[in-house]
PDB file of C-alpha atoms in Angstrom:
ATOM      1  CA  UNK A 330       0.000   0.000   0.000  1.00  0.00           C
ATOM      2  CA  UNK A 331       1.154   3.341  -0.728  1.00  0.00           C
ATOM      3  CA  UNK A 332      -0.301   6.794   0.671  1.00  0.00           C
ATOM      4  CA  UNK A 333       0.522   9.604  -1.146  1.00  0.00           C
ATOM      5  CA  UNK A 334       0.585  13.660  -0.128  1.00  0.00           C
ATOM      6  CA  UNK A 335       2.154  16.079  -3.395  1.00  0.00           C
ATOM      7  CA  UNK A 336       3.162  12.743  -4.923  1.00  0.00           C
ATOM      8  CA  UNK A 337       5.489  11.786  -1.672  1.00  0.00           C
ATOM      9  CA  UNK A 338       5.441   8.558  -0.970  1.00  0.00           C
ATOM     10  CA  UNK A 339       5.207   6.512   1.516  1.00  0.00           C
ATOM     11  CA  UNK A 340       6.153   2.704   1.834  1.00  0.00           C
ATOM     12  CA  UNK A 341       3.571   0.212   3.839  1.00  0.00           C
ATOM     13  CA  UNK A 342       4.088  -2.755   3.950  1.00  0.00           C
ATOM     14  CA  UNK A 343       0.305  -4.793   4.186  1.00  0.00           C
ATOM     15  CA  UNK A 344       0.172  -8.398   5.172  1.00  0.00           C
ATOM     16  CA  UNK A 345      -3.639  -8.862   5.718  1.00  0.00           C
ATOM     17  CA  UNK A 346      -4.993 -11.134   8.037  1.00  0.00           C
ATOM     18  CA  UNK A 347      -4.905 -14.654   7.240  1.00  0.00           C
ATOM     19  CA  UNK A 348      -5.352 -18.234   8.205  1.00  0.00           C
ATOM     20  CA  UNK A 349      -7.733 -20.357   9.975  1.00  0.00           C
ATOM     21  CA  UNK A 350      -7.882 -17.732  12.657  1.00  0.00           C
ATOM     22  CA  UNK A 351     -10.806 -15.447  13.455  1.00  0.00           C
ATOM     23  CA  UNK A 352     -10.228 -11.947  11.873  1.00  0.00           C
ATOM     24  CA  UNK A 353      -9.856  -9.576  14.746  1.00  0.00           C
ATOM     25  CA  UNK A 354     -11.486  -5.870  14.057  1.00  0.00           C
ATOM     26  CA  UNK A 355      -8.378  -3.861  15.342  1.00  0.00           C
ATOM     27  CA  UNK A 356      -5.299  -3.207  12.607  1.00  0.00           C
ATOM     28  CA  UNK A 357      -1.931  -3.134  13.948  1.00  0.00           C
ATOM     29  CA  UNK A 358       0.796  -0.327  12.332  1.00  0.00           C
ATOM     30  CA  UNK A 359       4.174  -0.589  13.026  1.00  0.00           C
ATOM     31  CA  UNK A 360       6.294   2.205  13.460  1.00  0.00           C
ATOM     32  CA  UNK A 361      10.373   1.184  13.269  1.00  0.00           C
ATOM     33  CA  UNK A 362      13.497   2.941  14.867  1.00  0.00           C
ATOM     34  CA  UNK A 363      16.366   4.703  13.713  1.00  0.00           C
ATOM     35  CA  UNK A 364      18.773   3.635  10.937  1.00  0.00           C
ATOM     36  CA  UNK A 365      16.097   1.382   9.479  1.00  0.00           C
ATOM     37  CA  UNK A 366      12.719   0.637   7.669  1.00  0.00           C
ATOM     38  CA  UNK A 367       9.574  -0.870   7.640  1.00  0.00           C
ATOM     39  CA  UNK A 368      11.430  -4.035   6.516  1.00  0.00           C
ATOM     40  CA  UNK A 369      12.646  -4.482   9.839  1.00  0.00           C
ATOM     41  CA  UNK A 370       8.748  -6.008  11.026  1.00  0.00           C
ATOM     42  CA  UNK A 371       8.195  -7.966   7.695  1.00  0.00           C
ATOM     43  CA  UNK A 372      10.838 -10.606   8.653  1.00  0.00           C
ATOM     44  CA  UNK A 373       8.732 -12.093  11.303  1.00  0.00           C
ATOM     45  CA  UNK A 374       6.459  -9.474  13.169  1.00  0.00           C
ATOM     46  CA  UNK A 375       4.060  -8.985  10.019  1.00  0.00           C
ATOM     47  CA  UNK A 376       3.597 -12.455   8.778  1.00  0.00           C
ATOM     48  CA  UNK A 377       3.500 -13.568  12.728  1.00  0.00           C
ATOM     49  CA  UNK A 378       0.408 -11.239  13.196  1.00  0.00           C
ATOM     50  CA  UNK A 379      -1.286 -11.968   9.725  1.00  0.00           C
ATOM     51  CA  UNK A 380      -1.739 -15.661  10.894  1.00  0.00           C
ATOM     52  CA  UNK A 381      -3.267 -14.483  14.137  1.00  0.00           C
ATOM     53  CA  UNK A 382      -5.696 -12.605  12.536  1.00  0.00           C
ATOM     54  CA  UNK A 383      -4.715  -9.389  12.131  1.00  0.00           C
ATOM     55  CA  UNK A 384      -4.025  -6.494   9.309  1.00  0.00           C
ATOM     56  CA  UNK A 385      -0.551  -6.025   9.911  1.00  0.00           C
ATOM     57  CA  UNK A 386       1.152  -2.430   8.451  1.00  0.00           C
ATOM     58  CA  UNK A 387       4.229  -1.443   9.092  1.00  0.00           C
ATOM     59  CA  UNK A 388       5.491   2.256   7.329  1.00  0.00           C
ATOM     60  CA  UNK A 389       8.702   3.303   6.723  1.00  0.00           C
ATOM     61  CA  UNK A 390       9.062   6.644   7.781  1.00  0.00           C
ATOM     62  CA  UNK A 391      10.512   9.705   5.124  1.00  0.00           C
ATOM     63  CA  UNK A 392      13.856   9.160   3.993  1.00  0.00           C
ATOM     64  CA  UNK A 393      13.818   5.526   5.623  1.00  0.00           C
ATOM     65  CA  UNK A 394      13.003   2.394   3.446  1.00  0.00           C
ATOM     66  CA  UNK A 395      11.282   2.729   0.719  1.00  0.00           C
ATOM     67  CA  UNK A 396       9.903   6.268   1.176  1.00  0.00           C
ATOM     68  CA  UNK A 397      10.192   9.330  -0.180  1.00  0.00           C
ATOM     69  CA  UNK A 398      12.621  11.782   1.192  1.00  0.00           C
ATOM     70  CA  UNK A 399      16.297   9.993   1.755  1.00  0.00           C
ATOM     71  CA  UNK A 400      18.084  13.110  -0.015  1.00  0.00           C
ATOM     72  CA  UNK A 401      16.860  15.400   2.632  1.00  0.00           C
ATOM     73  CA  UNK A 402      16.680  12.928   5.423  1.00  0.00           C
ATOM     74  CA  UNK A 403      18.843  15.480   8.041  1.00  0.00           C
ATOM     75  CA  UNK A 404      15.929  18.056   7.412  1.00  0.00           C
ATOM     76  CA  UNK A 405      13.201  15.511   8.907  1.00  0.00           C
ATOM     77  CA  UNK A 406      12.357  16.327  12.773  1.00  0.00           C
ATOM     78  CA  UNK A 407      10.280  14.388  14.733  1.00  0.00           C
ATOM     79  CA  UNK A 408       6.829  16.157  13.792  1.00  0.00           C
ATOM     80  CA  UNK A 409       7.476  15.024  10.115  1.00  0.00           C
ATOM     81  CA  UNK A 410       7.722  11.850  11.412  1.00  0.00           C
ATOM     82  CA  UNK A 411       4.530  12.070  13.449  1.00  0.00           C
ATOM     83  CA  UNK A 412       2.804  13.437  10.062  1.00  0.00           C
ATOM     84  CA  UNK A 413       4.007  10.181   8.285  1.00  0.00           C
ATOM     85  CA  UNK A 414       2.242   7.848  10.632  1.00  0.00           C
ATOM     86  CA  UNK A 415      -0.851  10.141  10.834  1.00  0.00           C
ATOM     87  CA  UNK A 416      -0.813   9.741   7.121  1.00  0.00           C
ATOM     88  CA  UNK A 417      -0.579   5.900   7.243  1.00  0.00           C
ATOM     89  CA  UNK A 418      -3.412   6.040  10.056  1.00  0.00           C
ATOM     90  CA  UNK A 419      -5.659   7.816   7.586  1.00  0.00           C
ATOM     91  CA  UNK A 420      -5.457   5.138   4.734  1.00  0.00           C
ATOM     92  CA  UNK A 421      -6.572   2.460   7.025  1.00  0.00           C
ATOM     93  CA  UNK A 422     -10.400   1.864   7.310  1.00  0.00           C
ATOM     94  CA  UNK A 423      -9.758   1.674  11.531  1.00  0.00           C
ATOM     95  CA  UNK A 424      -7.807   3.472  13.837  1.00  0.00           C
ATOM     96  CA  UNK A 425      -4.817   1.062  14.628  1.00  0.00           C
ATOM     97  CA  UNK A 426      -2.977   0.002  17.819  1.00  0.00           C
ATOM     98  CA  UNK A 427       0.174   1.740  17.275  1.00  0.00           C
ATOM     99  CA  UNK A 428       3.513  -0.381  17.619  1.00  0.00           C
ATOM    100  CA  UNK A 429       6.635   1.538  18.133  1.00  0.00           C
ATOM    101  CA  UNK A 430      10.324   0.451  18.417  1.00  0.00           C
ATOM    102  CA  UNK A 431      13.022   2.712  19.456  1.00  0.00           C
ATOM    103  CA  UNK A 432      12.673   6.113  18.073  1.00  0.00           C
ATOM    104  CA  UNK A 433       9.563   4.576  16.610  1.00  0.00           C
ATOM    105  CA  UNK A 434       8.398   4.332  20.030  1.00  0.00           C
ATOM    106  CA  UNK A 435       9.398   7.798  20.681  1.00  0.00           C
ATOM    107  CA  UNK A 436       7.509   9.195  17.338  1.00  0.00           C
ATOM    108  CA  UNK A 437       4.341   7.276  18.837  1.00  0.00           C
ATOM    109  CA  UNK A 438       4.504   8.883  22.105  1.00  0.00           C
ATOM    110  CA  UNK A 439       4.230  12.411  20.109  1.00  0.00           C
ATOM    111  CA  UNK A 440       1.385  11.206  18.006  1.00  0.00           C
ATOM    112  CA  UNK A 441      -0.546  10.943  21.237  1.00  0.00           C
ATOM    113  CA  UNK A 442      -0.148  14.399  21.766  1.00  0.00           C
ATOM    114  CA  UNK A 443      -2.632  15.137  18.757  1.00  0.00           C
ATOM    115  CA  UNK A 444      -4.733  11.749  17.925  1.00  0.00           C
ATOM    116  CA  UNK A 445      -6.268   8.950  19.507  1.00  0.00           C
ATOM    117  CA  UNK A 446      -5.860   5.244  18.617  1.00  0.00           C
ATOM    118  CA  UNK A 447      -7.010   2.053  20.857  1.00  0.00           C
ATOM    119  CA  UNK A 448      -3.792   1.063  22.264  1.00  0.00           C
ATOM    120  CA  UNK A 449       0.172   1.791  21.930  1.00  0.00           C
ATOM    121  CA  UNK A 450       2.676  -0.352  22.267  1.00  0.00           C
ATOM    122  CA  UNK A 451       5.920   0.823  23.490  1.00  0.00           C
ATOM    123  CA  UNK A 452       8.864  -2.072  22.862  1.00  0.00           C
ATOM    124  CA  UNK A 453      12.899  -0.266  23.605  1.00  0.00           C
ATOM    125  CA  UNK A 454      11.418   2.700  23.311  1.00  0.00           C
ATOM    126  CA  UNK A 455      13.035   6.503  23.707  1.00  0.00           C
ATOM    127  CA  UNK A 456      11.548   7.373  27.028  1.00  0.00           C
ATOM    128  CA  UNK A 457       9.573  10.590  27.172  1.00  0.00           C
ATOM    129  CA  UNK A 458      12.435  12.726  28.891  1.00  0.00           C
ATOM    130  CA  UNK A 459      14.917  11.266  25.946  1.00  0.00           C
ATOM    131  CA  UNK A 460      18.017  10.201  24.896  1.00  0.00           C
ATOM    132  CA  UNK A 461      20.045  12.206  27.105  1.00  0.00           C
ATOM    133  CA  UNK A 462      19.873   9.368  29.409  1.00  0.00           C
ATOM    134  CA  UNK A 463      20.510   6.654  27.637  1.00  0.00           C
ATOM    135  CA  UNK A 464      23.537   8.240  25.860  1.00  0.00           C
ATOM    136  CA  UNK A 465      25.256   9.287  28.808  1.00  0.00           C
ATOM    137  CA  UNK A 466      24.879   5.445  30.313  1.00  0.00           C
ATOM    138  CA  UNK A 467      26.435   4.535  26.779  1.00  0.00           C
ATOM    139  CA  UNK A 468      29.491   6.800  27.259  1.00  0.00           C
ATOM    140  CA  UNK A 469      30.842   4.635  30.453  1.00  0.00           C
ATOM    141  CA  UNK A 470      29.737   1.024  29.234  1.00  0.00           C
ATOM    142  CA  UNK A 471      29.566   1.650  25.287  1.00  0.00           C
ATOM    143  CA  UNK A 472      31.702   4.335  24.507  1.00  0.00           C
ATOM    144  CA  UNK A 473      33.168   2.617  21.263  1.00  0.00           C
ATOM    145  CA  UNK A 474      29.628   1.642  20.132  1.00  0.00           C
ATOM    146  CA  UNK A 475      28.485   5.492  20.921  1.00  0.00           C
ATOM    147  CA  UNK A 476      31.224   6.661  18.622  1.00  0.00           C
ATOM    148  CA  UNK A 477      30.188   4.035  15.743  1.00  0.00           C
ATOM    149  CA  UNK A 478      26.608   5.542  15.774  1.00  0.00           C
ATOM    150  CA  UNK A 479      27.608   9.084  15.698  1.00  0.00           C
ATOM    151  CA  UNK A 480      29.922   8.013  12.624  1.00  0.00           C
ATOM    152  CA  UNK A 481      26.756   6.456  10.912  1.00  0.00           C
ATOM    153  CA  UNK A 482      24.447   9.420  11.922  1.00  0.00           C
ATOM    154  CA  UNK A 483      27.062  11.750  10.341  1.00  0.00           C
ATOM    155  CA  UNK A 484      26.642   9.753   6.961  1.00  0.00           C
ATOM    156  CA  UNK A 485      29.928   7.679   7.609  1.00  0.00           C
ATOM    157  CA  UNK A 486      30.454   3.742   6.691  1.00  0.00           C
ATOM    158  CA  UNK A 487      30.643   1.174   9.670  1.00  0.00           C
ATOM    159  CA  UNK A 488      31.461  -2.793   9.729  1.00  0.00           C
ATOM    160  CA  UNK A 489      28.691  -4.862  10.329  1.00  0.00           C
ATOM    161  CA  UNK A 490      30.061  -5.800  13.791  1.00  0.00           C
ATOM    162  CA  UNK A 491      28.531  -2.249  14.727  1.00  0.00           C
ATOM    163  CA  UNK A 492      24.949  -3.788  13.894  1.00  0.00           C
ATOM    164  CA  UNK A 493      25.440  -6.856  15.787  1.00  0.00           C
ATOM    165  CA  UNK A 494      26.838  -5.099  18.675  1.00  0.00           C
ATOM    166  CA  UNK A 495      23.719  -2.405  18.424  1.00  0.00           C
ATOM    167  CA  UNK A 496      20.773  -4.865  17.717  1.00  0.00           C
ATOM    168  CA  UNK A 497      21.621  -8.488  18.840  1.00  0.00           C
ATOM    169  CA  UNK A 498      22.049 -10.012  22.396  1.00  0.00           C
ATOM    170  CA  UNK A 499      21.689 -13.750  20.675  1.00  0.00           C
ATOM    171  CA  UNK A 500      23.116 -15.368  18.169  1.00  0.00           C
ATOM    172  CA  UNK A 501      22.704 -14.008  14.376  1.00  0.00           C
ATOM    173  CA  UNK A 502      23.870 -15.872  11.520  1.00  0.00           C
ATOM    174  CA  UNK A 503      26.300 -13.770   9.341  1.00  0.00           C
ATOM    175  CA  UNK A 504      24.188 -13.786   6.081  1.00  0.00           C
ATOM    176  CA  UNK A 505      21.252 -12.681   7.919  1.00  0.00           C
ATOM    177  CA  UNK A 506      23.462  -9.755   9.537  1.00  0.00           C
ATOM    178  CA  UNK A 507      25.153  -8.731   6.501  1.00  0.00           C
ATOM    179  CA  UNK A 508      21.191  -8.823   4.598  1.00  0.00           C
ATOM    180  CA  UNK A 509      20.275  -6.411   7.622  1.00  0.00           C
ATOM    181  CA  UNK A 510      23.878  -4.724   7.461  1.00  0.00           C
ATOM    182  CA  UNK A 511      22.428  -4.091   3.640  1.00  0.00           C
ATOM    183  CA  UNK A 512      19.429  -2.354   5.351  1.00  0.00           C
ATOM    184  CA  UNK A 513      21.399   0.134   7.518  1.00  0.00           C
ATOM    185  CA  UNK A 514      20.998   3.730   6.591  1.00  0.00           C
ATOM    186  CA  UNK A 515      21.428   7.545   7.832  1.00  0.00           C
ATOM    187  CA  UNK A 516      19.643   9.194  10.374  1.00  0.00           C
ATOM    188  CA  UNK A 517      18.069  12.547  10.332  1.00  0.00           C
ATOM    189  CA  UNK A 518      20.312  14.821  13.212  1.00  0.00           C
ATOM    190  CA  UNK A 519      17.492  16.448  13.746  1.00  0.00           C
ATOM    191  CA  UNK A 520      15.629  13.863  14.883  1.00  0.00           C
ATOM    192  CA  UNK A 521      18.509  12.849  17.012  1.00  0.00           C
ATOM    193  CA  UNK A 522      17.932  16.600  18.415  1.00  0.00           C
ATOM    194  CA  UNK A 523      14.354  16.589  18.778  1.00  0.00           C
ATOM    195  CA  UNK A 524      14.569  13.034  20.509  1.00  0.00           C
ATOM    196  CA  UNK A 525      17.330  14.423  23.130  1.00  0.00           C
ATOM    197  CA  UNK A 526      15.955  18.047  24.050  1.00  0.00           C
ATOM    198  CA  UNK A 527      13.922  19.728  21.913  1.00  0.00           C
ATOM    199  CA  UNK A 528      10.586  18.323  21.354  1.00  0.00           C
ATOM    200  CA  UNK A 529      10.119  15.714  24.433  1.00  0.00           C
ATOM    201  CA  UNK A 530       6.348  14.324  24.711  1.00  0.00           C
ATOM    202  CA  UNK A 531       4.349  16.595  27.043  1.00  0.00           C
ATOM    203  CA  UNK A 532       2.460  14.144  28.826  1.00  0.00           C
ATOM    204  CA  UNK A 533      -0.466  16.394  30.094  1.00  0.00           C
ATOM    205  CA  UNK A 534      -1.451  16.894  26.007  1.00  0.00           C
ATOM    206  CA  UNK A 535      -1.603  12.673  25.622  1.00  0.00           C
ATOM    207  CA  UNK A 536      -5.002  10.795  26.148  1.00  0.00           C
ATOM    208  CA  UNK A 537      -3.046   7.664  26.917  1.00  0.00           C
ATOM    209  CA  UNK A 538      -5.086   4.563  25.268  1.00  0.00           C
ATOM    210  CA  UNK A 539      -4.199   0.879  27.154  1.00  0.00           C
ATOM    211  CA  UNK A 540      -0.298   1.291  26.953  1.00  0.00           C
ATOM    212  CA  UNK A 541       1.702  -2.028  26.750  1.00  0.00           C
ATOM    213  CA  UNK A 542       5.687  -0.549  27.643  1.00  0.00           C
ATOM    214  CA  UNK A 543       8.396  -3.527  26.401  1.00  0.00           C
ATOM    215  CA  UNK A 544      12.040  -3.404  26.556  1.00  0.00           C
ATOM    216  CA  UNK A 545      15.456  -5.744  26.634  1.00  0.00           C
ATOM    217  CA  UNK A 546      17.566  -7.194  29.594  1.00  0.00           C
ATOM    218  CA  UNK A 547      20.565  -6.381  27.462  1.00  0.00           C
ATOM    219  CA  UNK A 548      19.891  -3.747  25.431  1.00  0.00           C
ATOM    220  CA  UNK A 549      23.265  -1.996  24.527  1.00  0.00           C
ATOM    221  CA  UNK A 550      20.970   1.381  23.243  1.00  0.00           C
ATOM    222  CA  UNK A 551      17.952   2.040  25.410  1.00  0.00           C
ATOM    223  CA  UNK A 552      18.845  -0.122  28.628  1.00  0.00           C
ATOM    224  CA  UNK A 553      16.392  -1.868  30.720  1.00  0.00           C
ATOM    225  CA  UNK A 554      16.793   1.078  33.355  1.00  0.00           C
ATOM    226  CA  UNK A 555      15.260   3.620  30.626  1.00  0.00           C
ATOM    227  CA  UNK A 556      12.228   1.261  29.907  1.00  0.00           C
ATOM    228  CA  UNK A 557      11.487   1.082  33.789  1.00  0.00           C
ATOM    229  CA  UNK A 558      12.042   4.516  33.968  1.00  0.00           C
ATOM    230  CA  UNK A 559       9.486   4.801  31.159  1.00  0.00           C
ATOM    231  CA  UNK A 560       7.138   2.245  32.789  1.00  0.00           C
ATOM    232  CA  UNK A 561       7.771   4.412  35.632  1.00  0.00           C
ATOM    233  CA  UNK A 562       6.227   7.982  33.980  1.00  0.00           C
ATOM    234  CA  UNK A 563       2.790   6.083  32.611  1.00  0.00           C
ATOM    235  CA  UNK A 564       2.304   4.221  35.944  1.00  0.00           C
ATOM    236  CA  UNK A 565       2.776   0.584  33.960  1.00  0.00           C
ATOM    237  CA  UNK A 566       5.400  -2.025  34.697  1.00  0.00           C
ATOM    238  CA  UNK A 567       7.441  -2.887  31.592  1.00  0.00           C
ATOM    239  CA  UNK A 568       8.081  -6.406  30.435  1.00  0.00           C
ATOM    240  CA  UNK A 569      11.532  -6.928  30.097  1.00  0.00           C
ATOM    241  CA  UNK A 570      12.551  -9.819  28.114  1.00  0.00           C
ATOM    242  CA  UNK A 571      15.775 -11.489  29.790  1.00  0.00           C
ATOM    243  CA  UNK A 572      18.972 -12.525  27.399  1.00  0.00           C
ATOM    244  CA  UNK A 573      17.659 -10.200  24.468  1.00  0.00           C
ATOM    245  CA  UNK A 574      19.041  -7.259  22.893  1.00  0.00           C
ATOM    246  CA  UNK A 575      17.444  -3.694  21.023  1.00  0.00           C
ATOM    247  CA  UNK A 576      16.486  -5.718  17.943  1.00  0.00           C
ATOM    248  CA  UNK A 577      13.755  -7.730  19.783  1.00  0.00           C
ATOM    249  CA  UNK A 578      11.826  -8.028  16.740  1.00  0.00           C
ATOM    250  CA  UNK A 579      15.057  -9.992  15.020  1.00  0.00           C
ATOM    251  CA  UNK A 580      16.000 -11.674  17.736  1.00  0.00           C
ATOM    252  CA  UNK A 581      16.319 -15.641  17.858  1.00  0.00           C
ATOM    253  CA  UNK A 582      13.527 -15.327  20.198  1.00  0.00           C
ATOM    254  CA  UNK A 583      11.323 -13.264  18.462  1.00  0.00           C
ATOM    255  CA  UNK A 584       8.434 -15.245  18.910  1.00  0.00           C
ATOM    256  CA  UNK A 585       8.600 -14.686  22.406  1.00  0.00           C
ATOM    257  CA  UNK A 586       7.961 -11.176  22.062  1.00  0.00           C
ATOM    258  CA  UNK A 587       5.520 -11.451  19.268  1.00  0.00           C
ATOM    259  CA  UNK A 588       3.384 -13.947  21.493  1.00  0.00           C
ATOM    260  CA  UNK A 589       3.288 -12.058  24.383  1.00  0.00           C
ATOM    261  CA  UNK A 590       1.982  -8.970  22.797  1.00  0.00           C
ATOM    262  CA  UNK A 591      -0.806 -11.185  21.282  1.00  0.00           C
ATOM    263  CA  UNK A 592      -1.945 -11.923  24.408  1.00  0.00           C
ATOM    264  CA  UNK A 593      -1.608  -8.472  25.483  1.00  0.00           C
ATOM    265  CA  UNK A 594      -3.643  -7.253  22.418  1.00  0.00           C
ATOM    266  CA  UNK A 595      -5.955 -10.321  22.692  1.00  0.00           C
ATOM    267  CA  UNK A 596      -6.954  -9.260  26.713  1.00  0.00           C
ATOM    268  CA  UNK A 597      -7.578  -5.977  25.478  1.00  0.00           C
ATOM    269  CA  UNK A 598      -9.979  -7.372  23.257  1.00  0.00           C
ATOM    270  CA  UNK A 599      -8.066  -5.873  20.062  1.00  0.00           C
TER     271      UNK A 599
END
């Protein structure tokens, strides 16, 4: 599916739902994190969902995947961002749950601010007070990892080691890391900016749906401590997944992160 604004377009990816089970009424968009796509859900998350039922969507953001927008990409701030998934909201016959990762987690938290869906998910998500946090903790356990992303974010080359290091807690086999490595792009700085001090969620604009708050025992970008601490500011306790890094959604044990959100959707009645 494509959605188009001045003939800018934007990438979803649409696996509808599927199977012997019962079609639920709720979509599901997923909203994906920095240096990636909308590609990063289709390897398991989309397909996973489809066969339980649901109309999965995942969009890749402006300059990110196949969107519209990768010469400008350092122009893009957060609201742009927001904008993008509003526009992918608005081509769906439902409002979706929203499903963010990362800084997609981050861009969902601002869409809050201005729209209502039925529920959010939050998995390794950008806490509302930012990445100041998070990078600072990276600068006494990660410092050589810290410096890799800043190279990347400044348009710069980096091995795939960097990726591994960033995404994966388990085991990855190298021809599925260097397909991923082939999926690694820039960043907009902006972003970067509006995610560390300049455009933090205001929580007294959000009319918070059911919230479902996710996050990784060994996450080397947004440590377990920043998901509690995000748990923490919505009054939820976070489920963190033990032996699993940032990329929960690649991980070997994806499927234990896809099935508990389906029963988290499911006792929602989504």
């Amino acid at each position: 599916m494509d959605t188009r604004a001045q003939d800018q377009v934007l990438e979803v990816i649409s696996r509808p739902a599927q199977g012997k089970a019962k079609a639920r009424p709720t979509p599901l968009l997923f909203v994906h994190g920095a240096f990636a796509g909308a590609w990063c859900w289709d390897e398991h998350f989309l397909p996973f969902f489809s066969a339980a039922g649901y109309d999965a969507h995942a969009v890749s953001l402006r300059g990110h995947g196949g969107s519209w927008g990768h010469n400008s990409i350092d122009w893009w701030s957060i609201q742009d961002y927001v904008e993008d998934v509003r526009r992918a909201v608005a081509e769906l016959e439902q409002a979706p749950v929203l499903i963010g990762h990362s800084m997609g987690g981050f861009v969902v938290q601002k869409y809050l601010e201005q729209a209502q869906v039925p529920g959010a998910v939050l998995m390794c998500s950008v806490p509302p007070q930012g990445l100041v946090g998070a990078s600072l903790q990276m600068v006494f356990s990660r410092p050589d990892l810290l410096g890799d992303l800043n190279h990347l974010l400044g348009g710069g080359q980096v091995a795939s080691h960097v990726l591994e290091q960033a995404l994966f807690a388990q085991d990855v086999e190298p021809e599925r890391l260097l397909r991923y490595y082939g999926h690694m792009q820039k960043e907009s700085q902006r972003a970067i900016w509006d995610m560390s001090l300049f455009n933090l969620p205001q929580l007294m604009r959000m009319r918070l749906p059911p919230l479902q708050i996710i996050g990784a025992e060994l996450d080397a970008l947004v440590p377990a401590a920043q998901v509690k601490m995000t748990g923490d500011t919505y009054g939820i306790t976070p489920e963190i997944f033990p032996g699993m890094g940032h990329g929960l959604m690649l991980e070997q044990d994806w499927e234990k992160v896809a099935r508990s959100l389906l029963a988290w959707l499911q006792r929602q009645g989504f």
